[in-house]
PDB file of C-alpha atoms in Angstrom:
ATOM      1  CA  UNK A   1      69.584 113.992  85.033  1.00  0.00           C
ATOM      2  CA  UNK A   2      72.427 116.164  86.041  1.00  0.00           C
ATOM      3  CA  UNK A   3      71.678 118.984  88.597  1.00  0.00           C
ATOM      4  CA  UNK A   4      72.181 122.392  87.035  1.00  0.00           C
ATOM      5  CA  UNK A   5      74.399 124.982  89.074  1.00  0.00           C
ATOM      6  CA  UNK A   6      71.488 126.331  91.378  1.00  0.00           C
ATOM      7  CA  UNK A   7      70.738 123.052  92.599  1.00  0.00           C
ATOM      8  CA  UNK A   8      74.184 122.034  93.547  1.00  0.00           C
ATOM      9  CA  UNK A   9      74.661 125.577  95.432  1.00  0.00           C
ATOM     10  CA  UNK A  10      71.444 124.920  97.151  1.00  0.00           C
ATOM     11  CA  UNK A  11      72.492 121.770  98.367  1.00  0.00           C
ATOM     12  CA  UNK A  12      75.850 122.725  99.369  1.00  0.00           C
ATOM     13  CA  UNK A  13      74.490 125.570 101.326  1.00  0.00           C
ATOM     14  CA  UNK A  14      71.959 123.465 103.246  1.00  0.00           C
ATOM     15  CA  UNK A  15      74.823 120.911 103.917  1.00  0.00           C
ATOM     16  CA  UNK A  16      76.864 123.693 105.271  1.00  0.00           C
ATOM     17  CA  UNK A  17      74.235 124.821 107.480  1.00  0.00           C
ATOM     18  CA  UNK A  18      73.666 121.187 108.637  1.00  0.00           C
ATOM     19  CA  UNK A  19      77.052 120.555 109.525  1.00  0.00           C
ATOM     20  CA  UNK A  20      77.237 124.063 111.391  1.00  0.00           C
ATOM     21  CA  UNK A  21      74.246 123.062 113.500  1.00  0.00           C
ATOM     22  CA  UNK A  22      75.561 119.596 114.162  1.00  0.00           C
ATOM     23  CA  UNK A  23      78.790 121.301 115.568  1.00  0.00           C
ATOM     24  CA  UNK A  24      76.739 122.667 118.178  1.00  0.00           C
ATOM     25  CA  UNK A  25      73.312 120.753 118.513  1.00  0.00           C
ATOM     26  CA  UNK A  26      72.191 117.098 118.452  1.00  0.00           C
ATOM     27  CA  UNK A  27      70.055 117.006 115.253  1.00  0.00           C
ATOM     28  CA  UNK A  28      69.485 113.152 115.806  1.00  0.00           C
ATOM     29  CA  UNK A  29      65.848 113.757 116.315  1.00  0.00           C
ATOM     30  CA  UNK A  30      65.711 114.924 112.747  1.00  0.00           C
ATOM     31  CA  UNK A  31      66.797 111.529 111.361  1.00  0.00           C
ATOM     32  CA  UNK A  32      69.096 112.964 108.690  1.00  0.00           C
ATOM     33  CA  UNK A  33      71.412 110.049 108.787  1.00  0.00           C
ATOM     34  CA  UNK A  34      69.824 108.383 105.594  1.00  0.00           C
ATOM     35  CA  UNK A  35      70.114 111.445 103.483  1.00  0.00           C
ATOM     36  CA  UNK A  36      73.558 112.284 104.302  1.00  0.00           C
ATOM     37  CA  UNK A  37      75.033 108.998 104.091  1.00  0.00           C
ATOM     38  CA  UNK A  38      73.135 108.242 100.747  1.00  0.00           C
ATOM     39  CA  UNK A  39      75.390 111.139  99.432  1.00  0.00           C
ATOM     40  CA  UNK A  40      78.562 109.763 100.585  1.00  0.00           C
ATOM     41  CA  UNK A  41      77.622 106.312  99.442  1.00  0.00           C
ATOM     42  CA  UNK A  42      76.623 107.223  96.022  1.00  0.00           C
ATOM     43  CA  UNK A  43      79.971 109.108  95.633  1.00  0.00           C
ATOM     44  CA  UNK A  44      81.615 105.839  96.429  1.00  0.00           C
ATOM     45  CA  UNK A  45      79.603 103.899  93.908  1.00  0.00           C
ATOM     46  CA  UNK A  46      80.611 106.495  91.095  1.00  0.00           C
ATOM     47  CA  UNK A  47      78.005 109.106  91.067  1.00  0.00           C
ATOM     48  CA  UNK A  48      79.185 112.486  89.640  1.00  0.00           C
ATOM     49  CA  UNK A  49      78.957 114.407  93.173  1.00  0.00           C
ATOM     50  CA  UNK A  50      80.610 117.793  93.640  1.00  0.00           C
ATOM     51  CA  UNK A  51      83.630 117.122  95.947  1.00  0.00           C
ATOM     52  CA  UNK A  52      82.497 119.958  98.092  1.00  0.00           C
ATOM     53  CA  UNK A  53      79.066 118.349  98.667  1.00  0.00           C
ATOM     54  CA  UNK A  54      80.750 115.112  99.570  1.00  0.00           C
ATOM     55  CA  UNK A  55      83.069 116.626 102.131  1.00  0.00           C
ATOM     56  CA  UNK A  56      80.376 118.560 103.918  1.00  0.00           C
ATOM     57  CA  UNK A  57      78.472 115.068 103.901  1.00  0.00           C
ATOM     58  CA  UNK A  58      81.176 113.158 105.419  1.00  0.00           C
ATOM     59  CA  UNK A  59      81.696 115.840 107.657  1.00  0.00           C
ATOM     60  CA  UNK A  60      78.045 115.983 109.090  1.00  0.00           C
ATOM     61  CA  UNK A  61      78.056 111.910 109.186  1.00  0.00           C
ATOM     62  CA  UNK A  62      80.970 112.216 111.359  1.00  0.00           C
ATOM     63  CA  UNK A  63      79.310 114.832 113.654  1.00  0.00           C
ATOM     64  CA  UNK A  64      76.073 112.639 113.549  1.00  0.00           C
ATOM     65  CA  UNK A  65      78.233 109.612 114.854  1.00  0.00           C
ATOM     66  CA  UNK A  66      79.624 111.711 117.769  1.00  0.00           C
ATOM     67  CA  UNK A  67      75.928 112.795 118.603  1.00  0.00           C
ATOM     68  CA  UNK A  68      74.617 109.239 118.385  1.00  0.00           C
ATOM     69  CA  UNK A  69      77.236 108.240 120.555  1.00  0.00           C
ATOM     70  CA  UNK A  70      76.652 110.978 123.241  1.00  0.00           C
ATOM     71  CA  UNK A  71      73.245 109.666 123.451  1.00  0.00           C
ATOM     72  CA  UNK A  72      74.149 106.202 124.450  1.00  0.00           C
ATOM     73  CA  UNK A  73      73.802 105.653 128.274  1.00  0.00           C
ATOM     74  CA  UNK A  74      77.042 104.484 129.572  1.00  0.00           C
ATOM     75  CA  UNK A  75      75.851 102.511 132.574  1.00  0.00           C
ATOM     76  CA  UNK A  76      72.828 100.505 130.652  1.00  0.00           C
ATOM     77  CA  UNK A  77      73.418 100.822 126.904  1.00  0.00           C
ATOM     78  CA  UNK A  78      70.404 100.202 124.797  1.00  0.00           C
ATOM     79  CA  UNK A  79      71.496  97.131 122.645  1.00  0.00           C
ATOM     80  CA  UNK A  80      69.290  98.219 119.313  1.00  0.00           C
ATOM     81  CA  UNK A  81      70.795 101.792 119.598  1.00  0.00           C
ATOM     82  CA  UNK A  82      74.304 100.230 119.988  1.00  0.00           C
ATOM     83  CA  UNK A  83      73.898  97.883 116.896  1.00  0.00           C
ATOM     84  CA  UNK A  84      72.368 101.069 115.016  1.00  0.00           C
ATOM     85  CA  UNK A  85      75.520 102.953 116.033  1.00  0.00           C
ATOM     86  CA  UNK A  86      77.890 100.103 115.052  1.00  0.00           C
ATOM     87  CA  UNK A  87      76.183  99.536 111.574  1.00  0.00           C
ATOM     88  CA  UNK A  88      76.586 103.344 111.031  1.00  0.00           C
ATOM     89  CA  UNK A  89      80.037 103.702 111.936  1.00  0.00           C
ATOM     90  CA  UNK A  90      81.191 100.697 110.026  1.00  0.00           C
ATOM     91  CA  UNK A  91      79.505 101.917 106.975  1.00  0.00           C
ATOM     92  CA  UNK A  92      80.949 105.231 107.077  1.00  0.00           C
ATOM     93  CA  UNK A  93      84.422 104.066 107.799  1.00  0.00           C
ATOM     94  CA  UNK A  94      84.273 101.804 104.658  1.00  0.00           C
ATOM     95  CA  UNK A  95      83.053 104.704 102.626  1.00  0.00           C
ATOM     96  CA  UNK A  96      85.771 106.860 103.985  1.00  0.00           C
ATOM     97  CA  UNK A  97      88.280 104.119 103.007  1.00  0.00           C
ATOM     98  CA  UNK A  98      86.870 104.140  99.808  1.00  0.00           C
ATOM     99  CA  UNK A  99      86.879 107.955  99.286  1.00  0.00           C
ATOM    100  CA  UNK A 100      90.698 107.887 100.200  1.00  0.00           C
ATOM    101  CA  UNK A 101      91.330 106.735  96.499  1.00  0.00           C
ATOM    102  CA  UNK A 102      88.995 109.604  95.125  1.00  0.00           C
ATOM    103  CA  UNK A 103      90.354 113.287  94.688  1.00  0.00           C
ATOM    104  CA  UNK A 104      92.849 114.813  97.178  1.00  0.00           C
ATOM    105  CA  UNK A 105      90.031 117.153  98.692  1.00  0.00           C
ATOM    106  CA  UNK A 106      87.730 114.370  99.464  1.00  0.00           C
ATOM    107  CA  UNK A 107      90.556 112.045 100.439  1.00  0.00           C
ATOM    108  CA  UNK A 108      91.602 114.650 102.923  1.00  0.00           C
ATOM    109  CA  UNK A 109      88.107 115.029 104.532  1.00  0.00           C
ATOM    110  CA  UNK A 110      87.510 111.115 104.557  1.00  0.00           C
TER     111      UNK A 110
END
């Protein structure tokens, strides 16, 4: 089922807010990663998702990675947290690599 224009607008507005908050605040406790990365991953798998939505999801995932990295204790890093961070970064990088072959707007963001 294809979302209507109102649903697309609502999702895009929400992603813009999430990205804006991620720029200044650590939202890691909200555990938004799975939902954000799901948008990116589904786009890579061929789902018909608006370019603007994919771009904001990629940007938000990038900010989330930076905040996760910021949380890592440099002197005594938690191995489980490091493994999770590495898996998330690897997944995002692979998805961004695939998105390079999509439209110019998405490729620029990736």
